[in-house]
GROMACS .gro file of C-alpha atoms in nm:
model
  438
    1MET     CA    1   0.000   0.000   0.000
    2ALA     CA    2   0.275   0.248   0.098
    3ASP     CA    3   0.461   0.195  -0.231
    4ALA     CA    4   0.143   0.234  -0.437
    5PHE     CA    5   0.055   0.555  -0.252
    6ASP     CA    6   0.404   0.700  -0.295
    7ILE     CA    7   0.402   0.622  -0.668
    8ALA     CA    8   0.061   0.785  -0.706
    9ALA     CA    9   0.169   1.091  -0.505
   10ASP     CA   10   0.479   1.131  -0.723
   11ALA     CA   11   0.257   1.116  -1.032
   12VAL     CA   12   0.031   1.386  -0.889
   13TYR     CA   13   0.331   1.613  -0.825
   14LYS     CA   14   0.464   1.564  -1.176
   15ARG     CA   15   0.123   1.642  -1.325
   16GLY     CA   16   0.093   1.958  -1.118
   17GLY     CA   17  -0.223   1.852  -0.932
   18PHE     CA   18  -0.509   1.606  -0.938
   19ASN     CA   19  -0.861   1.613  -1.080
   20ALA     CA   20  -1.130   1.359  -1.163
   21ASP     CA   21  -0.986   1.268  -1.506
   22ASP     CA   22  -0.658   1.173  -1.340
   23MET     CA   23  -0.830   0.866  -1.190
   24THR     CA   24  -0.761   0.699  -1.522
   25ILE     CA   25  -0.379   0.719  -1.496
   26ASP     CA   26  -0.194   0.397  -1.414
   27ALA     CA   27  -0.070   0.517  -1.073
   28ALA     CA   28  -0.422   0.599  -0.954
   29ARG     CA   29  -0.555   0.269  -1.089
   30GLN     CA   30  -0.283   0.078  -0.909
   31LEU     CA   31  -0.354   0.254  -0.580
   32LEU     CA   32  -0.725   0.181  -0.620
   33ALA     CA   33  -0.649  -0.186  -0.690
   34ALA     CA   34  -0.413  -0.211  -0.393
   35THR     CA   35  -0.670  -0.058  -0.157
   36ALA     CA   36  -0.953  -0.279  -0.284
   37GLY     CA   37  -0.723  -0.581  -0.281
   38THR     CA   38  -0.656  -0.534   0.090
   39ILE     CA   39  -1.029  -0.515   0.165
   40LYS     CA   40  -1.112  -0.801  -0.072
   41GLN     CA   41  -0.854  -1.027   0.092
   42GLY     CA   42  -1.023  -0.983   0.428
   43VAL     CA   43  -1.371  -1.033   0.285
   44ASP     CA   44  -1.274  -1.344   0.085
   45SER     CA   45  -1.111  -1.507   0.386
   46HIS     CA   46  -1.421  -1.462   0.602
   47LEU     CA   47  -1.708  -1.521   0.360
   48PRO     CA   48  -1.841  -1.879   0.369
   49ALA     CA   49  -1.808  -2.079   0.047
   50SER     CA   50  -2.186  -2.120   0.039
   51VAL     CA   51  -2.257  -1.747   0.005
   52PRO     CA   52  -2.479  -1.678  -0.299
   53PRO     CA   53  -2.268  -1.571  -0.601
   54THR     CA   54  -2.489  -1.266  -0.652
   55LEU     CA   55  -2.405  -1.140  -0.302
   56ARG     CA   56  -2.033  -1.210  -0.338
   57TYR     CA   57  -2.029  -1.029  -0.673
   58ALA     CA   58  -2.210  -0.724  -0.533
   59LEU     CA   59  -1.986  -0.700  -0.225
   60GLU     CA   60  -1.675  -0.712  -0.445
   61ASN     CA   61  -1.815  -0.436  -0.665
   62ASN     CA   62  -1.883  -0.222  -0.361
   63ALA     CA   63  -1.531  -0.277  -0.227
   64PHE     CA   64  -1.381  -0.146  -0.552
   65ILE     CA   65  -1.616   0.152  -0.587
   66PHE     CA   66  -1.555   0.250  -0.224
   67SER     CA   67  -1.179   0.210  -0.277
   68GLY     CA   68  -1.203   0.418  -0.592
   69LEU     CA   69  -1.371   0.708  -0.417
   70LYS     CA   70  -1.127   0.680  -0.129
   71THR     CA   71  -0.840   0.698  -0.380
   72PHE     CA   72  -0.997   1.004  -0.542
   73HIS     CA   73  -1.027   1.193  -0.213
   74ALA     CA   74  -0.680   1.092  -0.092
   75LEU     CA   75  -0.507   1.197  -0.415
   76ARG     CA   76  -0.711   1.514  -0.436
   77GLU     CA   77  -0.584   1.599  -0.088
   78VAL     CA   78  -0.231   1.518  -0.208
   79GLY     CA   79  -0.279   1.755  -0.502
   80LEU     CA   80  -0.403   2.036  -0.277
   81SER     CA   81  -0.109   1.985  -0.040
   82MET     CA   82   0.131   2.082  -0.322
   83VAL     CA   83   0.030   2.445  -0.304
   84ARG     CA   84   0.138   2.689  -0.034
   85ASP     CA   85  -0.093   2.959   0.102
   86ASP     CA   86   0.068   3.214  -0.131
   87GLY     CA   87  -0.007   2.998  -0.436
   88SER     CA   88   0.348   2.878  -0.496
   89ILE     CA   89   0.435   2.510  -0.543
   90LYS     CA   90   0.615   2.343  -0.254
   91PRO     CA   91   0.959   2.188  -0.311
   92PHE     CA   92   0.936   1.813  -0.359
   93GLU     CA   93   1.091   1.722  -0.021
   94GLU     CA   94   0.847   1.946   0.166
   95PHE     CA   95   0.564   1.795  -0.038
   96LYS     CA   96   0.680   1.442   0.056
   97ASP     CA   97   0.650   1.524   0.426
   98ASP     CA   98   0.286   1.619   0.374
   99VAL     CA   99   0.230   1.302   0.171
  100LYS     CA  100   0.350   1.088   0.462
  101GLN     CA  101   0.086   1.240   0.687
  102ILE     CA  102  -0.188   1.195   0.429
  103ASN     CA  103  -0.079   0.836   0.367
  104SER     CA  104  -0.082   0.765   0.740
  105LYS     CA  105  -0.434   0.905   0.773
  106TYR     CA  106  -0.590   0.721   0.480
  107ASN     CA  107  -0.392   0.396   0.475
  108THR     CA  108  -0.314   0.333   0.840
  109ASN     CA  109  -0.580   0.494   1.057
  110TYR     CA  110  -0.873   0.477   0.815
  111LEU     CA  111  -0.785   0.155   0.635
  112TYR     CA  112  -0.761  -0.049   0.955
  113ALA     CA  113  -1.114   0.053   1.056
  114GLU     CA  114  -1.243   0.004   0.700
  115TYR     CA  115  -1.089  -0.344   0.677
  116LYS     CA  116  -1.245  -0.456   1.005
  117HIS     CA  117  -1.581  -0.308   0.906
  118ALA     CA  118  -1.574  -0.481   0.567
  119VAL     CA  119  -1.502  -0.820   0.726
  120GLY     CA  120  -1.782  -0.780   0.980
  121THR     CA  121  -2.027  -0.647   0.724
  122ALA     CA  122  -1.953  -0.929   0.478
  123GLN     CA  123  -2.017  -1.189   0.747
  124MET     CA  124  -2.344  -1.026   0.847
  125ALA     CA  125  -2.453  -0.988   0.483
  126ALA     CA  126  -2.392  -1.361   0.429
  127LYS     CA  127  -2.588  -1.433   0.745
  128TRP     CA  128  -2.877  -1.220   0.619
  129ALA     CA  129  -2.899  -1.434   0.304
  130ASP     CA  130  -2.972  -1.736   0.527
  131ILE     CA  131  -3.213  -1.539   0.745
  132GLU     CA  132  -3.400  -1.412   0.440
  133ALA     CA  133  -3.431  -1.765   0.302
  134ASP     CA  134  -3.618  -1.868   0.620
  135GLY     CA  135  -3.849  -1.568   0.609
  136ASP     CA  136  -4.039  -1.509   0.933
  137ARG     CA  137  -4.015  -1.873   1.035
  138TYR     CA  138  -3.788  -1.752   1.316
  139ASP     CA  139  -3.763  -1.425   1.503
  140LEU     CA  140  -3.442  -1.224   1.497
  141GLN     CA  141  -3.278  -1.099   1.814
  142TYR     CA  142  -3.020  -0.820   1.847
  143ARG     CA  143  -2.721  -0.913   2.063
  144THR     CA  144  -2.407  -0.730   2.168
  145ALA     CA  145  -2.073  -0.892   2.248
  146GLY     CA  146  -2.179  -0.879   2.612
  147ASP     CA  147  -1.854  -0.751   2.762
  148ASN     CA  148  -1.731  -0.427   2.917
  149LYS     CA  149  -1.624  -0.294   2.576
  150VAL     CA  150  -1.983  -0.265   2.449
  151ARG     CA  151  -2.072   0.098   2.389
  152PRO     CA  152  -2.383   0.216   2.579
  153ASP     CA  153  -2.569   0.308   2.261
  154HIS     CA  154  -2.545  -0.050   2.138
  155ALA     CA  155  -2.622  -0.199   2.479
  156ALA     CA  156  -2.958  -0.023   2.455
  157LEU     CA  157  -3.044  -0.241   2.153
  158ASP     CA  158  -2.943  -0.571   2.314
  159GLY     CA  159  -3.229  -0.820   2.326
  160ILE     CA  160  -3.458  -0.646   2.077
  161THR     CA  161  -3.659  -0.930   1.921
  162LEU     CA  162  -3.863  -0.888   1.603
  163PRO     CA  163  -3.947  -1.083   1.285
  164PRO     CA  164  -3.688  -1.036   1.006
  165SER     CA  165  -3.954  -0.859   0.798
  166ASP     CA  166  -3.988  -0.580   1.055
  167PRO     CA  167  -3.857  -0.243   0.925
  168PHE     CA  168  -3.624  -0.222   1.226
  169TRP     CA  169  -3.381  -0.461   1.057
  170SER     CA  170  -3.361  -0.248   0.742
  171LYS     CA  171  -3.197   0.027   0.950
  172TYR     CA  172  -3.035  -0.136   1.252
  173TYR     CA  173  -2.912  -0.475   1.139
  174PRO     CA  174  -2.548  -0.491   1.263
  175PRO     CA  175  -2.283  -0.365   1.235
  176ASN     CA  176  -2.393  -0.023   1.355
  177GLY     CA  177  -2.063   0.164   1.359
  178TRP     CA  178  -1.689   0.133   1.316
  179GLY     CA  179  -1.564  -0.161   1.521
  180CYS     CA  180  -1.917  -0.277   1.606
  181ARG     CA  181  -1.917  -0.640   1.724
  182CYS     CA  182  -2.294  -0.677   1.755
  183THR     CA  183  -2.480  -0.954   1.580
  184ALA     CA  184  -2.835  -1.077   1.519
  185VAL     CA  185  -2.938  -1.436   1.582
  186GLN     CA  186  -3.241  -1.638   1.484
  187VAL     CA  187  -3.454  -1.752   1.777
  188ARG     CA  188  -3.759  -1.972   1.795
  189VAL     CA  189  -4.085  -1.777   1.770
  190GLY     CA  190  -4.237  -1.753   2.115
  191LYS     CA  191  -3.917  -1.826   2.309
  192TYR     CA  192  -3.865  -1.454   2.368
  193GLN     CA  193  -4.131  -1.186   2.393
  194ARG     CA  194  -4.135  -0.973   2.082
  195SER     CA  195  -4.035  -0.612   2.124
  196ASN     CA  196  -4.272  -0.329   2.052
  197PRO     CA  197  -4.181  -0.225   1.692
  198ALA     CA  198  -4.221   0.148   1.758
  199ASP     CA  199  -4.014   0.131   2.077
  200ALA     CA  200  -3.745  -0.068   1.899
  201MET     CA  201  -3.725   0.181   1.615
  202GLN     CA  202  -3.702   0.468   1.862
  203ALA     CA  203  -3.419   0.290   2.044
  204GLY     CA  204  -3.235   0.249   1.716
  205ASP     CA  205  -3.284   0.614   1.626
  206THR     CA  206  -3.155   0.724   1.965
  207ALA     CA  207  -2.854   0.491   1.948
  208THR     CA  208  -2.747   0.639   1.613
  209GLU     CA  209  -2.860   0.999   1.646
  210GLU     CA  210  -2.513   1.153   1.605
  211ALA     CA  211  -2.425   1.262   1.251
  212LYS     CA  212  -2.138   1.014   1.216
  213GLN     CA  213  -2.359   0.729   1.335
  214LYS     CA  214  -2.654   0.794   1.105
  215MET     CA  215  -2.471   0.669   0.799
  216PHE     CA  216  -2.476   0.316   0.944
  217ARG     CA  217  -2.854   0.299   0.918
  218TYR     CA  218  -2.859   0.035   0.648
  219ASN     CA  219  -2.878  -0.343   0.611
  220SER     CA  220  -2.573  -0.480   0.430
  221GLY     CA  221  -2.757  -0.799   0.339
  222LYS     CA  222  -3.047  -0.616   0.176
  223THR     CA  223  -2.840  -0.351   0.001
  224MET     CA  224  -2.549  -0.591  -0.066
  225GLN     CA  225  -2.303  -0.314   0.021
  226LEU     CA  226  -1.999  -0.342   0.245
  227PHE     CA  227  -1.982   0.026   0.327
  228PRO     CA  228  -2.252   0.280   0.421
  229PRO     CA  229  -2.410   0.440   0.113
  230LYS     CA  230  -2.386   0.779   0.290
  231HIS     CA  231  -2.016   0.753   0.374
  232PRO     CA  232  -1.830   1.085   0.319
  233TYR     CA  233  -1.625   0.930   0.038
  234TYR     CA  234  -1.941   0.932  -0.173
  235LYS     CA  235  -1.952   1.313  -0.150
  236ALA     CA  236  -1.794   1.394  -0.483
  237SER     CA  237  -1.894   1.574  -0.799
  238PRO     CA  238  -2.103   1.381  -1.055
  239GLU     CA  239  -1.803   1.388  -1.290
  240ALA     CA  240  -1.571   1.244  -1.026
  241LYS     CA  241  -1.822   0.974  -0.935
  242ALA     CA  242  -1.874   0.875  -1.297
  243VAL     CA  243  -1.503   0.850  -1.382
  244THR     CA  244  -1.419   0.674  -1.055
  245GLN     CA  245  -1.697   0.419  -1.093
  246GLN     CA  246  -1.591   0.341  -1.449
  247VAL     CA  247  -1.230   0.285  -1.342
  248ALA     CA  248  -1.338   0.087  -1.034
  249ASN     CA  249  -1.559  -0.141  -1.243
  250ILE     CA  250  -1.273  -0.221  -1.481
  251GLU     CA  251  -1.027  -0.285  -1.197
  252CYS     CA  252  -1.280  -0.504  -1.019
  253ALA     CA  253  -1.329  -0.705  -1.338
  254ARG     CA  254  -0.950  -0.730  -1.383
  255SER     CA  255  -0.923  -0.870  -1.031
  256ARG     CA  256  -1.191  -1.131  -1.107
  257TYR     CA  257  -1.022  -1.216  -1.435
  258ASN     CA  258  -0.695  -1.284  -1.253
  259ASP     CA  259  -0.882  -1.502  -1.004
  260TYR     CA  260  -1.031  -1.712  -1.284
  261LEU     CA  261  -0.702  -1.719  -1.474
  262THR     CA  262  -0.516  -1.869  -1.178
  263ASP     CA  263  -0.795  -2.111  -1.082
  264ASP     CA  264  -0.741  -2.459  -1.226
  265ASN     CA  265  -1.117  -2.517  -1.219
  266TYR     CA  266  -1.168  -2.278  -1.510
  267ASN     CA  267  -1.051  -2.272  -1.868
  268ASP     CA  268  -1.110  -2.062  -2.181
  269VAL     CA  269  -1.073  -1.748  -1.967
  270GLN     CA  270  -1.095  -1.418  -2.156
  271PHE     CA  271  -1.108  -1.052  -2.051
  272ASN     CA  272  -1.204  -0.739  -2.242
  273GLU     CA  273  -0.998  -0.444  -2.113
  274SER     CA  274  -1.241  -0.190  -2.256
  275THR     CA  275  -1.572  -0.325  -2.122
  276GLY     CA  276  -1.456  -0.528  -1.822
  277ALA     CA  277  -1.636  -0.833  -1.958
  278ILE     CA  278  -1.510  -1.179  -1.854
  279MET     CA  279  -1.573  -1.518  -2.008
  280ALA     CA  280  -1.475  -1.849  -1.844
  281THR     CA  281  -1.594  -2.209  -1.836
  282HIS     CA  282  -1.579  -2.441  -1.537
  283VAL     CA  283  -1.404  -2.771  -1.610
  284GLY     CA  284  -1.714  -2.945  -1.474
  285HIS     CA  285  -1.947  -2.778  -1.722
  286ASN     CA  286  -2.114  -3.024  -1.958
  287VAL     CA  287  -1.958  -2.966  -2.299
  288ASP     CA  288  -2.038  -3.315  -2.433
  289ASN     CA  289  -2.412  -3.282  -2.486
  290ASN     CA  290  -2.423  -3.380  -2.852
  291LYS     CA  291  -2.798  -3.385  -2.890
  292LYS     CA  292  -2.877  -3.197  -3.212
  293THR     CA  293  -3.149  -2.937  -3.243
  294GLU     CA  294  -3.412  -2.951  -3.513
  295LEU     CA  295  -3.294  -2.644  -3.699
  296PHE     CA  296  -2.932  -2.557  -3.657
  297GLY     CA  297  -2.734  -2.880  -3.656
  298MET     CA  298  -2.571  -2.768  -3.332
  299SER     CA  299  -2.554  -2.944  -2.996
  300MET     CA  300  -2.708  -2.785  -2.689
  301ALA     CA  301  -2.355  -2.741  -2.552
  302GLN     CA  302  -2.253  -2.556  -2.866
  303LEU     CA  303  -2.553  -2.327  -2.837
  304GLU     CA  304  -2.461  -2.253  -2.475
  305ARG     CA  305  -2.108  -2.161  -2.576
  306GLU     CA  306  -2.240  -1.942  -2.855
  307CYS     CA  307  -2.474  -1.770  -2.608
  308GLN     CA  308  -2.180  -1.718  -2.371
  309GLN     CA  309  -1.975  -1.559  -2.651
  310CYS     CA  310  -2.265  -1.327  -2.740
  311ILE     CA  311  -2.299  -1.211  -2.379
  312PHE     CA  312  -1.923  -1.148  -2.360
  313ASP     CA  313  -1.929  -0.953  -2.687
  314MET     CA  314  -2.212  -0.739  -2.545
  315GLY     CA  315  -1.979  -0.631  -2.263
  316HIS     CA  316  -2.110  -0.858  -1.988
  317THR     CA  317  -1.950  -1.133  -1.782
  318ALA     CA  318  -2.060  -1.487  -1.868
  319ILE     CA  319  -1.938  -1.785  -1.666
  320LEU     CA  320  -2.050  -2.137  -1.757
  321ARG     CA  321  -2.079  -2.317  -1.424
  322ASP     CA  322  -2.002  -2.657  -1.276
  323GLU     CA  323  -2.253  -2.928  -1.370
  324SER     CA  324  -2.052  -3.228  -1.252
  325LYS     CA  325  -2.174  -3.283  -0.896
  326HIS     CA  326  -2.317  -3.625  -0.821
  327ASP     CA  327  -2.648  -3.673  -0.641
  328PRO     CA  328  -2.567  -3.846  -0.309
  329ASN     CA  329  -2.929  -3.962  -0.280
  330GLY     CA  330  -2.967  -4.077  -0.639
  331ALA     CA  331  -2.873  -4.388  -0.827
  332LYS     CA  332  -2.510  -4.445  -0.916
  333GLY     CA  333  -2.406  -4.194  -1.180
  334ASP     CA  334  -2.699  -3.958  -1.118
  335MET     CA  335  -2.599  -3.594  -1.130
  336LEU     CA  336  -2.741  -3.309  -0.927
  337PRO     CA  337  -2.938  -3.051  -1.125
  338ALA     CA  338  -2.738  -2.734  -1.178
  339LEU     CA  339  -2.782  -2.378  -1.299
  340ASP     CA  340  -2.548  -2.341  -1.592
  341LEU     CA  341  -2.483  -1.966  -1.626
  342GLU     CA  342  -2.359  -1.679  -1.410
  343LEU     CA  343  -2.430  -1.350  -1.589
  344ASP     CA  344  -2.279  -1.044  -1.420
  345GLY     CA  345  -2.294  -1.233  -1.092
  346ILE     CA  346  -2.657  -1.343  -1.133
  347VAL     CA  347  -2.704  -1.720  -1.144
  348MET     CA  348  -2.959  -1.853  -1.395
  349ASP     CA  349  -3.021  -2.124  -1.650
  350ILE     CA  350  -3.002  -2.100  -2.030
  351ARG     CA  351  -3.285  -2.210  -2.255
  352SER     CA  352  -3.211  -2.203  -2.627
  353ILE     CA  353  -3.519  -2.124  -2.836
  354THR     CA  354  -3.494  -2.344  -3.143
  355THR     CA  355  -3.851  -2.351  -3.277
  356ASN     CA  356  -4.127  -2.102  -3.343
  357GLY     CA  357  -4.335  -2.223  -3.048
  358TYR     CA  358  -4.472  -2.068  -2.731
  359TYR     CA  359  -4.217  -1.908  -2.502
  360GLY     CA  360  -4.456  -1.971  -2.215
  361ASN     CA  361  -4.391  -2.343  -2.236
  362ALA     CA  362  -4.016  -2.280  -2.205
  363LEU     CA  363  -4.073  -2.060  -1.901
  364THR     CA  364  -4.301  -2.317  -1.736
  365ALA     CA  365  -4.043  -2.591  -1.790
  366LYS     CA  366  -3.767  -2.370  -1.648
  367ASN     CA  367  -3.984  -2.286  -1.348
  368LYS     CA  368  -4.006  -2.657  -1.268
  369GLN     CA  369  -3.630  -2.695  -1.317
  370LEU     CA  370  -3.553  -2.405  -1.080
  371GLY     CA  371  -3.774  -2.570  -0.819
  372ASN     CA  372  -3.589  -2.898  -0.864
  373VAL     CA  373  -3.253  -2.725  -0.822
  374LYS     CA  374  -3.375  -2.553  -0.505
  375ARG     CA  375  -3.512  -2.876  -0.361
  376LYS     CA  376  -3.202  -3.085  -0.429
  377THR     CA  377  -2.918  -2.836  -0.386
  378GLY     CA  378  -3.064  -2.545  -0.189
  379GLU     CA  379  -2.955  -2.296  -0.457
  380SER     CA  380  -3.211  -2.036  -0.557
  381SER     CA  381  -3.257  -1.837  -0.875
  382ASP     CA  382  -3.530  -1.610  -1.004
  383SER     CA  383  -3.390  -1.564  -1.355
  384VAL     CA  384  -3.364  -1.744  -1.687
  385CYS     CA  385  -3.174  -1.667  -2.006
  386LEU     CA  386  -3.352  -1.724  -2.336
  387TYR     CA  387  -3.105  -1.757  -2.622
  388PHE     CA  388  -3.204  -1.701  -2.984
  389HIS     CA  389  -2.948  -1.838  -3.230
  390ASP     CA  390  -3.192  -1.740  -3.505
  391SER     CA  391  -3.299  -1.380  -3.446
  392THR     CA  392  -3.617  -1.430  -3.653
  393LEU     CA  393  -3.754  -1.654  -3.377
  394PHE     CA  394  -3.770  -1.361  -3.135
  395ASP     CA  395  -4.095  -1.165  -3.107
  396GLU     CA  396  -4.110  -0.913  -2.821
  397ALA     CA  397  -4.489  -0.879  -2.820
  398LYS     CA  398  -4.521  -1.255  -2.811
  399LEU     CA  399  -4.274  -1.280  -2.522
  400LEU     CA  400  -4.460  -1.019  -2.316
  401ASN     CA  401  -4.787  -1.201  -2.377
  402ASP     CA  402  -4.637  -1.540  -2.294
  403MET     CA  403  -4.487  -1.410  -1.969
  404GLN     CA  404  -4.839  -1.328  -1.852
  405TRP     CA  405  -4.961  -1.667  -1.972
  406TYR     CA  406  -4.680  -1.827  -1.770
  407LYS     CA  407  -4.799  -1.647  -1.455
  408ARG     CA  408  -5.153  -1.776  -1.505
  409ARG     CA  409  -5.031  -2.127  -1.587
  410ILE     CA  410  -4.822  -2.149  -1.272
  411VAL     CA  411  -5.131  -2.062  -1.066
  412GLU     CA  412  -5.333  -2.329  -1.250
  413LEU     CA  413  -5.065  -2.587  -1.172
  414GLY     CA  414  -5.058  -2.485  -0.807
  415SER     CA  415  -4.685  -2.416  -0.832
  416LYS     CA  416  -4.470  -2.137  -0.695
  417GLN     CA  417  -4.372  -1.867  -0.943
  418ARG     CA  418  -3.993  -1.868  -0.937
  419ILE     CA  419  -3.905  -1.668  -1.249
  420LYS     CA  420  -3.907  -1.292  -1.202
  421HIS     CA  421  -3.652  -1.186  -1.464
  422VAL     CA  422  -3.604  -1.301  -1.823
  423TYR     CA  423  -3.271  -1.220  -1.991
  424VAL     CA  424  -3.285  -1.235  -2.369
  425VAL     CA  425  -2.971  -1.287  -2.578
  426ILE     CA  426  -3.014  -1.262  -2.956
  427ASN     CA  427  -2.736  -1.376  -3.185
  428GLY     CA  428  -2.602  -1.078  -3.379
  429GLU     CA  429  -2.739  -0.810  -3.144
  430GLN     CA  430  -2.514  -0.592  -2.929
  431GLN     CA  431  -2.753  -0.532  -2.640
  432LEU     CA  432  -2.873  -0.760  -2.363
  433ARG     CA  433  -3.248  -0.741  -2.311
  434VAL     CA  434  -3.403  -0.783  -1.966
  435TYR     CA  435  -3.774  -0.828  -1.893
  436ASP     CA  436  -3.933  -0.838  -1.549
  437ILE     CA  437  -4.231  -1.058  -1.469
  438GLU     CA  438  -4.434  -0.868  -1.211
   0.00000   0.00000   0.00000
């Protein structure tokens, strides 16, 4: 970190200052990556392997955007420190003394607290995913660490017991401050008397009434953000935010690309420097499905790979996932059902449209498949990807009509509607289409 900061500070001095556009220079990018890498290392080492990919993806994105804005503010402060009160530029050695102080503030004092917060927040976000899966089957109880280090404001929240759906948890789900060690645990309904919702909310408001505490009024599991959305780093001009986010997204994608590149479980790894798109295929993905379609003379596996390439060319990340896990409760050789695609961190299944039939039938079949995956593996998804090798088979009006038919059909079958989002990939198009089923 120190080397990356010194290199960036030297670059700022040579350029005569720092502004938003300078976030694109190599030295600023490297400092951003080093900062995010430190946070990511802590998060990765504490997140359970079972955490939903969508959550892991979102937390990584947030780490890089936060690190980008931190880099912007730190280097902007470095740039301002170059100038004396009379407007003259400081000699380099005098400038370096100021840089040491700025580096110490941002990358020793602040970074230590940010690292600890990111680790705690990631763990609680992963926990929320499990809590949310159970719904209100259990109550949720606020608990402190229970020792003499607990701050009085947090002690006032200890024991608050409410269903997870109560609005209290949208604002006061831990952590509730830098260094907060509080947690929330599931408890059997009826074991503890439920708190009065209004009293609980008032206690939360009182505990975080100071300006610096208010920014922690968010639920990291719901928002899928490591750091408070109202953190001071986010106070930047629209131009600075736009440039920083663009750079952060690319550096985040580069980090993921390097992870896939060095992971023996993936092959055919590609990265687009301009868009940040990544393409990779798990070694356990089924590439031997040689069943031919009626129209194209292509196997289903070939159509999946073609769909993956289209998504990548559109500027999105497409990972073909592991499909090689055996069913421990099935007959010998039986495989567990699997969702075959991760698109920008969202797990889903691909359905290639090969005939001019009803899309509703494809959606109904996928709904059943998603239920089977949930039942046998515990993995959830609310999305499907419809791939059109032949663009003439796509009809938007027909799709919109068939999505409504699918909703009615699911009710007729007495099934649970699992599909909420339909991603459409059309061979030859440059834009990914997304439709929501309300």
